[in-house]
């Protein structure tokens, strides 16, 4: 999903930068508040960032005969909510842009928007929705990570199609082209990311129960249960 | 192997299978450059759509060779894996420590409640806490 350095026209690069900046600024504020109020969170925040570091370095072969990598943003979005993940994702993208010539500074805004903003928010939305309907924790975690991963690559496809519409078939034609490169390749990888996120969440459940309870990972279920109970009562009345 | 460990191993196995299958089934054989990066393919697609497009900015630093690049990628993965391993190791150690303290407290308090023959245990019990 890394749009290479200089590969977005200046106007697009600036526009995505402007779109991403408030999310990242808000994220930095949320992050400092979280660390100030709950210093014990620091370690798990670090671990969530580390998960993104590992997964976005992991280039995996896919069914299309090309390679791509997961994003690892679903986990942090579930644990600490998307604003904090926006910061962690941006750090990862900066590291890759500066040291690996992977992505770039001029395309940082666009890449942050897809990987650090839309991905985490989409994953988090799916997670909350599934939990509301009393879906088991690990199933919700799987789909959250799956959607966070896949939506990131869909956004990248849209970004490129907007910047480079096909001369004959226009925006949609280009979207099909970039979508077949990114989104289709990403499908099995998104499954892998979902499974790996479930694995880490299982290890967290075993090792950090208190922490997860404080972050509302377990609480969410109880709440949703009473909510559904209320809803059925309301319907009965 | 506990049930938990089995499920975890199974998850890893499926991920590994998902990565290996495209290679084993030769799904990249139809390509000029099998298993190239999707990011690079997107760059090619851009130049197909707009042959005149020139990237207007180049990376400040570019790894001088594929080896250096893969080293930096390995560094990225190692940093992440290191922090994750530290986290889980620390948690496990803390939990074991807590369990040990609990066990000691029980061992220390039990005989104090008047159980005969527990004197040796109660003498051994509190000592580690004194040291700590």
Tab-separated table of C-alpha atoms in Angstrom:
chain	number	residue	atom	x	y	z
A	1	UNK	CA	0.000	0.000	0.000
A	2	UNK	CA	3.011	2.255	0.000
A	3	UNK	CA	2.650	4.821	-2.740
A	4	UNK	CA	6.246	5.454	-3.754
A	5	UNK	CA	8.009	8.764	-3.217
A	6	UNK	CA	7.013	11.358	-5.811
A	7	UNK	CA	4.331	9.143	-7.330
A	8	UNK	CA	1.412	11.366	-6.367
A	9	UNK	CA	1.002	14.706	-8.170
A	10	UNK	CA	1.810	17.622	-5.805
A	11	UNK	CA	-1.830	18.714	-5.430
A	12	UNK	CA	-2.883	15.211	-4.377
A	13	UNK	CA	0.097	14.841	-2.053
A	14	UNK	CA	-0.777	18.099	-0.294
A	15	UNK	CA	-4.497	17.282	-0.124
A	16	UNK	CA	-3.907	13.880	1.538
A	17	UNK	CA	-1.402	15.480	3.883
A	18	UNK	CA	-3.974	18.093	4.918
A	19	UNK	CA	-6.614	15.383	5.340
A	20	UNK	CA	-4.354	13.235	7.533
A	21	UNK	CA	-2.773	15.920	9.713
A	22	UNK	CA	-5.722	16.529	12.082
A	23	UNK	CA	-6.118	12.807	12.736
A	24	UNK	CA	-2.447	12.463	13.614
A	25	UNK	CA	-2.448	15.602	15.800
A	26	UNK	CA	-5.549	14.370	17.607
A	27	UNK	CA	-3.872	10.973	17.922
A	28	UNK	CA	-0.764	12.461	19.512
A	29	UNK	CA	-3.003	14.215	22.047
A	30	UNK	CA	-4.892	10.988	22.825
A	31	UNK	CA	-1.614	9.137	23.146
A	32	UNK	CA	-0.063	11.626	25.598
A	33	UNK	CA	-3.287	11.691	27.620
A	34	UNK	CA	-3.440	7.896	27.775
A	35	UNK	CA	0.198	7.633	28.840
A	36	UNK	CA	-0.223	10.369	31.463
A	37	UNK	CA	-3.407	8.917	32.940
A	38	UNK	CA	-2.441	5.268	32.629
A	39	UNK	CA	1.353	4.939	32.629
A	40	UNK	CA	0.869	1.175	32.861
A	41	UNK	CA	-0.534	1.286	29.299
A	42	UNK	CA	2.804	2.373	27.852
A	43	UNK	CA	4.124	-1.131	27.541
A	44	UNK	CA	1.060	-2.483	25.736
A	45	UNK	CA	0.971	0.573	23.447
A	46	UNK	CA	4.586	-0.213	22.623
A	47	UNK	CA	3.638	-3.812	21.934
A	48	UNK	CA	0.806	-2.700	19.611
A	49	UNK	CA	3.223	-0.497	17.696
A	50	UNK	CA	5.696	-3.376	17.597
A	51	UNK	CA	3.023	-5.621	16.086
A	52	UNK	CA	2.571	-3.103	13.260
A	53	UNK	CA	6.338	-2.947	12.831
A	54	UNK	CA	6.618	-6.708	12.419
A	55	UNK	CA	3.597	-7.185	10.188
A	56	UNK	CA	4.349	-4.328	7.812
A	57	UNK	CA	7.865	-5.706	7.321
A	58	UNK	CA	6.477	-9.141	6.520
A	59	UNK	CA	6.164	-9.378	2.757
A	60	UNK	CA	4.147	-12.429	1.870
A	61	UNK	CA	3.449	-14.111	-1.461
A	62	UNK	CA	-0.145	-14.096	-2.589
A	63	UNK	CA	-2.464	-15.844	-5.031
A	64	UNK	CA	-1.977	-13.176	-7.708
A	65	UNK	CA	1.681	-14.100	-8.037
A	66	UNK	CA	2.867	-10.926	-6.379
A	67	UNK	CA	3.913	-10.032	-2.861
A	68	UNK	CA	2.404	-7.650	-0.379
A	69	UNK	CA	2.405	-7.133	3.363
A	70	UNK	CA	-0.169	-6.912	6.163
A	71	UNK	CA	-0.517	-3.713	8.180
A	72	UNK	CA	-1.036	-4.869	11.762
A	73	UNK	CA	-3.218	-1.888	12.632
A	74	UNK	CA	-6.315	-3.800	13.762
A	75	UNK	CA	-4.871	-4.856	17.116
A	76	UNK	CA	-3.943	-1.379	18.342
A	77	UNK	CA	-7.243	0.035	17.097
A	78	UNK	CA	-9.176	-2.515	19.175
A	79	UNK	CA	-7.037	-2.039	22.281
A	80	UNK	CA	-6.427	1.711	22.300
A	81	UNK	CA	-8.909	3.057	19.746
A	82	UNK	CA	-8.012	4.369	16.283
A	83	UNK	CA	-6.555	7.809	17.203
A	84	UNK	CA	-3.625	6.237	19.035
A	85	UNK	CA	-3.165	3.773	16.190
A	86	UNK	CA	-2.909	6.751	13.815
A	87	UNK	CA	0.259	7.771	15.635
A	88	UNK	CA	1.735	4.274	15.770
A	89	UNK	CA	1.010	3.726	12.069
A	90	UNK	CA	2.552	7.067	11.157
A	91	UNK	CA	5.729	6.191	13.056
A	92	UNK	CA	5.974	2.910	11.135
A	93	UNK	CA	5.413	4.650	7.799
A	94	UNK	CA	8.013	7.314	8.653
A	95	UNK	CA	10.563	4.649	9.522
A	96	UNK	CA	9.978	2.945	6.178
A	97	UNK	CA	9.967	6.201	4.207
A	98	UNK	CA	13.210	7.467	5.739
A	99	UNK	CA	15.277	4.297	6.012
A	100	UNK	CA	13.880	1.892	3.427
A	101	UNK	CA	12.843	4.244	0.604
A	102	UNK	CA	9.525	2.445	0.976
A	103	UNK	CA	6.683	4.888	0.610
A	104	UNK	CA	7.889	8.470	0.891
A	105	UNK	CA	7.662	11.859	2.516
A	106	UNK	CA	5.597	13.406	-0.293
A	107	UNK	CA	3.214	10.434	-0.191
A	108	UNK	CA	3.267	10.125	3.602
A	109	UNK	CA	-0.075	11.916	3.924
A	110	UNK	CA	-1.792	9.518	1.514
A	111	UNK	CA	-0.165	6.447	3.066
A	112	UNK	CA	-1.019	7.600	6.589
A	113	UNK	CA	-4.602	8.161	5.475
A	114	UNK	CA	-4.969	4.601	4.179
A	115	UNK	CA	-2.940	2.638	6.717
A	116	UNK	CA	-3.051	4.676	9.910
A	117	UNK	CA	-6.506	6.279	9.656
A	118	UNK	CA	-9.013	4.434	7.443
A	119	UNK	CA	-7.683	0.948	8.270
A	120	UNK	CA	-7.861	1.348	12.068
A	121	UNK	CA	-11.242	3.126	11.960
A	122	UNK	CA	-12.790	0.545	9.626
A	123	UNK	CA	-11.433	-2.309	11.750
A	124	UNK	CA	-12.594	-0.662	14.962
A	125	UNK	CA	-16.078	-0.051	13.520
A	126	UNK	CA	-16.393	-3.712	12.533
A	127	UNK	CA	-15.149	-4.777	15.958
A	128	UNK	CA	-17.661	-2.615	17.833
A	129	UNK	CA	-20.506	-3.657	15.542
A	130	UNK	CA	-19.807	-7.377	15.924
A	131	UNK	CA	-19.386	-7.076	19.683
A	132	UNK	CA	-22.688	-5.244	19.896
A	133	UNK	CA	-24.312	-8.290	18.325
A	134	UNK	CA	-22.635	-10.521	20.882
A	135	UNK	CA	-20.216	-12.088	18.438
A	136	UNK	CA	-17.437	-13.930	20.340
A	137	UNK	CA	-14.339	-11.851	21.033
A	138	UNK	CA	-11.936	-13.766	18.785
A	139	UNK	CA	-14.327	-13.765	15.821
A	140	UNK	CA	-14.748	-10.010	16.168
A	141	UNK	CA	-10.965	-9.588	16.434
A	142	UNK	CA	-10.425	-11.638	13.289
A	143	UNK	CA	-12.844	-9.600	11.187
A	144	UNK	CA	-11.611	-6.306	12.623
A	145	UNK	CA	-8.040	-7.100	11.588
A	146	UNK	CA	-9.192	-8.499	8.241
A	147	UNK	CA	-11.177	-5.352	7.422
A	148	UNK	CA	-8.464	-2.991	8.716
A	149	UNK	CA	-5.982	-4.676	6.381
A	150	UNK	CA	-8.182	-4.895	3.308
A	151	UNK	CA	-9.714	-1.415	3.600
A	152	UNK	CA	-6.215	0.079	3.713
A	153	UNK	CA	-5.417	-1.391	0.314
A	154	UNK	CA	-8.791	-0.377	-1.116
A	155	UNK	CA	-8.097	3.218	-0.078
A	156	UNK	CA	-4.679	3.073	-1.739
A	157	UNK	CA	-6.366	1.894	-4.943
A	158	UNK	CA	-8.840	4.782	-4.769
A	159	UNK	CA	-6.043	7.269	-4.111
A	160	UNK	CA	-4.089	6.109	-7.146
A	161	UNK	CA	-7.179	5.971	-9.361
A	162	UNK	CA	-8.035	9.551	-8.369
A	163	UNK	CA	-4.538	10.702	-9.269
A	164	UNK	CA	-4.217	8.618	-12.425
A	165	UNK	CA	-7.605	8.060	-14.070
A	166	UNK	CA	-7.420	5.852	-17.142
A	167	UNK	CA	-7.427	7.916	-20.373
A	168	UNK	CA	-10.189	5.763	-21.896
A	169	UNK	CA	-12.100	4.182	-19.007
A	170	UNK	CA	-11.610	7.006	-16.497
A	171	UNK	CA	-11.574	6.748	-12.711
A	172	UNK	CA	-13.426	3.425	-12.584
A	173	UNK	CA	-11.146	1.811	-15.123
A	174	UNK	CA	-8.092	2.874	-13.153
A	175	UNK	CA	-9.747	1.750	-9.918
A	176	UNK	CA	-10.213	-1.703	-11.414
A	177	UNK	CA	-6.602	-1.763	-12.459
A	178	UNK	CA	-5.144	-0.673	-9.118
A	179	UNK	CA	-7.746	-2.693	-7.233
A	180	UNK	CA	-6.697	-5.895	-8.999
A	181	UNK	CA	-3.078	-5.172	-8.065
A	182	UNK	CA	-3.733	-4.324	-4.426
A	183	UNK	CA	-7.093	-5.562	-3.169
A	184	UNK	CA	-7.073	-9.032	-4.751
A	185	UNK	CA	-3.476	-9.661	-3.711
A	186	UNK	CA	-4.411	-8.577	-0.237
A	187	UNK	CA	-7.307	-10.998	0.338
A	188	UNK	CA	-5.300	-14.006	1.608
A	189	UNK	CA	-2.939	-11.652	3.426
A	190	UNK	CA	-5.861	-10.077	5.232
A	191	UNK	CA	-6.879	-13.566	6.355
A	192	UNK	CA	-3.315	-14.128	7.613
A	193	UNK	CA	-3.388	-10.810	9.429
A	194	UNK	CA	-6.716	-11.720	11.021
A	195	UNK	CA	-5.307	-15.030	12.259
A	196	UNK	CA	-2.105	-13.462	13.588
A	197	UNK	CA	-4.089	-10.769	15.394
A	198	UNK	CA	-6.276	-13.470	16.945
A	199	UNK	CA	-3.103	-15.269	18.035
A	200	UNK	CA	-1.706	-12.171	19.743
A	201	UNK	CA	-5.077	-11.418	21.327
A	202	UNK	CA	-5.202	-14.972	22.687
A	203	UNK	CA	-1.748	-14.499	24.203
A	204	UNK	CA	-2.908	-11.183	25.669
A	205	UNK	CA	-6.001	-12.812	27.174
A	206	UNK	CA	-3.723	-15.392	28.794
A	207	UNK	CA	-1.139	-12.915	30.029
A	208	UNK	CA	-2.800	-9.528	30.521
A	209	UNK	CA	-6.360	-10.109	31.667
A	210	UNK	CA	-6.376	-7.126	34.009
A	211	UNK	CA	-5.119	-4.796	31.312
A	212	UNK	CA	-7.705	-5.981	28.771
A	213	UNK	CA	-10.495	-5.558	31.313
A	214	UNK	CA	-9.396	-1.995	31.989
A	215	UNK	CA	-9.328	-1.314	28.238
A	216	UNK	CA	-12.877	-2.618	27.949
A	217	UNK	CA	-12.127	-5.638	25.799
A	218	UNK	CA	-14.115	-7.915	28.094
A	219	UNK	CA	-16.487	-5.287	29.394
A	220	UNK	CA	-17.837	-4.533	25.930
A	221	UNK	CA	-19.504	-7.924	25.850
A	222	UNK	CA	-21.325	-7.525	29.148
A	223	UNK	CA	-22.570	-4.116	28.072
A	224	UNK	CA	-23.819	-5.390	24.768
A	225	UNK	CA	-25.574	-8.243	26.548
A	226	UNK	CA	-27.557	-5.890	28.733
A	227	UNK	CA	-28.226	-3.739	25.699
A	228	UNK	CA	-29.664	-6.651	23.738
A	229	UNK	CA	-31.656	-7.626	26.811
A	230	UNK	CA	-33.052	-4.103	26.963
A	231	UNK	CA	-33.813	-4.216	23.267
A	232	UNK	CA	-35.726	-7.502	23.508
A	233	UNK	CA	-37.624	-6.111	26.481
A	234	UNK	CA	-38.498	-3.030	24.491
A	235	UNK	CA	-39.699	-5.200	21.619
A	236	UNK	CA	-41.748	-7.355	23.995
A	237	UNK	CA	-43.451	-4.282	25.351
B	1	UNK	CA	0.670	-29.804	24.602
B	2	UNK	CA	-2.234	-27.944	26.154
B	3	UNK	CA	-5.375	-27.145	24.180
B	4	UNK	CA	-4.390	-23.475	24.136
B	5	UNK	CA	-0.962	-24.176	22.720
B	6	UNK	CA	-2.510	-26.453	20.083
B	7	UNK	CA	-4.873	-23.726	18.885
B	8	UNK	CA	-2.003	-21.216	18.764
B	9	UNK	CA	0.156	-23.617	16.780
B	10	UNK	CA	-2.748	-24.292	14.406
B	11	UNK	CA	-3.177	-20.548	13.794
B	12	UNK	CA	0.513	-20.219	12.903
B	13	UNK	CA	0.279	-23.283	10.684
B	14	UNK	CA	-2.614	-21.835	8.675
B	15	UNK	CA	-0.744	-18.526	8.239
B	16	UNK	CA	2.328	-20.424	7.047
B	17	UNK	CA	0.190	-22.479	4.646
B	18	UNK	CA	-1.399	-19.326	3.233
B	19	UNK	CA	2.079	-17.957	2.531
B	20	UNK	CA	3.577	-21.157	1.138
B	21	UNK	CA	0.688	-22.317	-1.055
B	22	UNK	CA	0.972	-19.569	-3.712
B	23	UNK	CA	4.671	-20.447	-4.033
B	24	UNK	CA	4.154	-24.204	-4.033
B	25	UNK	CA	1.335	-24.007	-6.593
B	26	UNK	CA	3.442	-21.797	-8.833
B	27	UNK	CA	0.910	-19.004	-8.901
B	28	UNK	CA	3.549	-16.533	-10.057
B	29	UNK	CA	4.590	-18.577	-13.074
B	30	UNK	CA	2.479	-16.575	-15.518
B	31	UNK	CA	4.391	-13.410	-14.661
B	32	UNK	CA	7.557	-12.006	-16.109
B	33	UNK	CA	8.698	-11.234	-12.596
B	34	UNK	CA	7.033	-13.708	-10.249
B	35	UNK	CA	6.223	-12.486	-6.738
B	36	UNK	CA	7.315	-8.920	-7.224
B	37	UNK	CA	5.988	-6.352	-4.774
B	38	UNK	CA	2.467	-5.024	-5.351
B	39	UNK	CA	3.808	-1.524	-4.666
B	40	UNK	CA	6.218	-1.825	-7.592
B	41	UNK	CA	3.442	-3.203	-9.813
B	42	UNK	CA	1.367	-0.137	-8.995
B	43	UNK	CA	4.253	2.063	-10.139
B	44	UNK	CA	4.312	0.171	-13.431
B	45	UNK	CA	0.557	0.593	-13.774
B	46	UNK	CA	0.934	4.340	-13.237
B	47	UNK	CA	3.489	4.613	-16.017
B	48	UNK	CA	1.169	2.572	-18.251
B	49	UNK	CA	-1.714	4.958	-17.650
B	50	UNK	CA	0.429	8.079	-17.840
B	51	UNK	CA	3.633	7.297	-19.730
B	52	UNK	CA	4.843	10.879	-19.290
B	53	UNK	CA	4.562	10.898	-15.514
B	54	UNK	CA	7.841	11.695	-13.821
B	55	UNK	CA	8.149	11.264	-10.063
B	56	UNK	CA	8.794	14.795	-8.833
B	57	UNK	CA	10.589	13.868	-5.665
B	58	UNK	CA	13.061	11.131	-4.866
B	59	UNK	CA	13.751	9.474	-1.521
B	60	UNK	CA	16.222	11.328	0.712
B	61	UNK	CA	17.977	8.072	1.437
B	62	UNK	CA	17.847	4.939	-0.655
B	63	UNK	CA	19.445	1.663	0.463
B	64	UNK	CA	22.387	1.238	-1.926
B	65	UNK	CA	21.618	-2.433	-2.620
B	66	UNK	CA	18.984	-5.105	-2.184
B	67	UNK	CA	21.094	-6.587	0.596
B	68	UNK	CA	21.089	-3.373	2.620
B	69	UNK	CA	17.374	-3.001	2.009
B	70	UNK	CA	16.619	-6.508	3.244
B	71	UNK	CA	18.879	-5.878	6.238
B	72	UNK	CA	16.843	-2.803	7.138
B	73	UNK	CA	13.601	-4.731	6.680
B	74	UNK	CA	14.958	-7.448	8.945
B	75	UNK	CA	15.897	-4.744	11.448
B	76	UNK	CA	12.336	-3.433	11.370
B	77	UNK	CA	10.889	-6.892	11.968
B	78	UNK	CA	13.468	-7.656	14.656
B	79	UNK	CA	12.721	-4.429	16.531
B	80	UNK	CA	9.022	-5.230	16.503
B	81	UNK	CA	9.478	-8.862	17.451
B	82	UNK	CA	11.909	-7.871	20.208
B	83	UNK	CA	9.469	-5.458	21.829
B	84	UNK	CA	6.630	-7.997	21.556
B	85	UNK	CA	8.773	-10.734	23.086
B	86	UNK	CA	9.854	-8.368	25.876
B	87	UNK	CA	6.228	-7.565	26.620
B	88	UNK	CA	5.064	-11.158	26.805
B	89	UNK	CA	8.165	-12.272	28.699
B	90	UNK	CA	7.709	-9.527	31.256
B	91	UNK	CA	4.032	-10.379	31.715
B	92	UNK	CA	4.767	-14.037	32.194
B	93	UNK	CA	7.535	-13.307	34.676
B	94	UNK	CA	5.356	-10.925	36.660
B	95	UNK	CA	2.512	-13.408	36.795
B	96	UNK	CA	4.812	-16.172	37.956
B	97	UNK	CA	6.226	-13.827	40.598
B	98	UNK	CA	2.750	-12.970	41.821
B	99	UNK	CA	1.790	-16.629	41.985
B	100	UNK	CA	4.945	-17.416	43.925
B	101	UNK	CA	4.274	-14.653	46.448
B	102	UNK	CA	0.713	-15.911	46.854
B	103	UNK	CA	1.929	-19.457	47.393
B	104	UNK	CA	4.468	-18.255	49.929
B	105	UNK	CA	1.878	-16.249	51.784
B	106	UNK	CA	-0.377	-19.262	51.975
B	107	UNK	CA	2.499	-21.437	53.094
B	108	UNK	CA	3.437	-18.801	55.661
B	109	UNK	CA	-0.033	-18.168	57.021
B	110	UNK	CA	-1.279	-21.738	57.013
B	111	UNK	CA	0.991	-23.039	59.807
B	112	UNK	CA	0.562	-19.822	61.820
B	113	UNK	CA	-3.095	-20.747	62.102
B	114	UNK	CA	-1.988	-23.577	64.348
B	115	UNK	CA	-1.320	-26.558	62.092
B	116	UNK	CA	1.147	-28.864	63.809
B	117	UNK	CA	4.267	-29.801	61.891
B	118	UNK	CA	4.065	-26.647	59.817
B	119	UNK	CA	6.766	-24.883	61.798
B	120	UNK	CA	9.524	-25.714	59.349
B	121	UNK	CA	7.434	-24.469	56.443
B	122	UNK	CA	6.504	-21.226	58.161
B	123	UNK	CA	10.145	-20.642	58.969
B	124	UNK	CA	11.055	-21.149	55.330
B	125	UNK	CA	8.066	-19.215	54.082
B	126	UNK	CA	8.693	-15.579	54.960
B	127	UNK	CA	12.411	-15.656	54.351
B	128	UNK	CA	12.368	-14.796	50.604
B	129	UNK	CA	10.139	-11.792	51.323
B	130	UNK	CA	12.646	-10.599	53.923
B	131	UNK	CA	15.368	-10.853	51.358
B	132	UNK	CA	13.271	-8.934	48.885
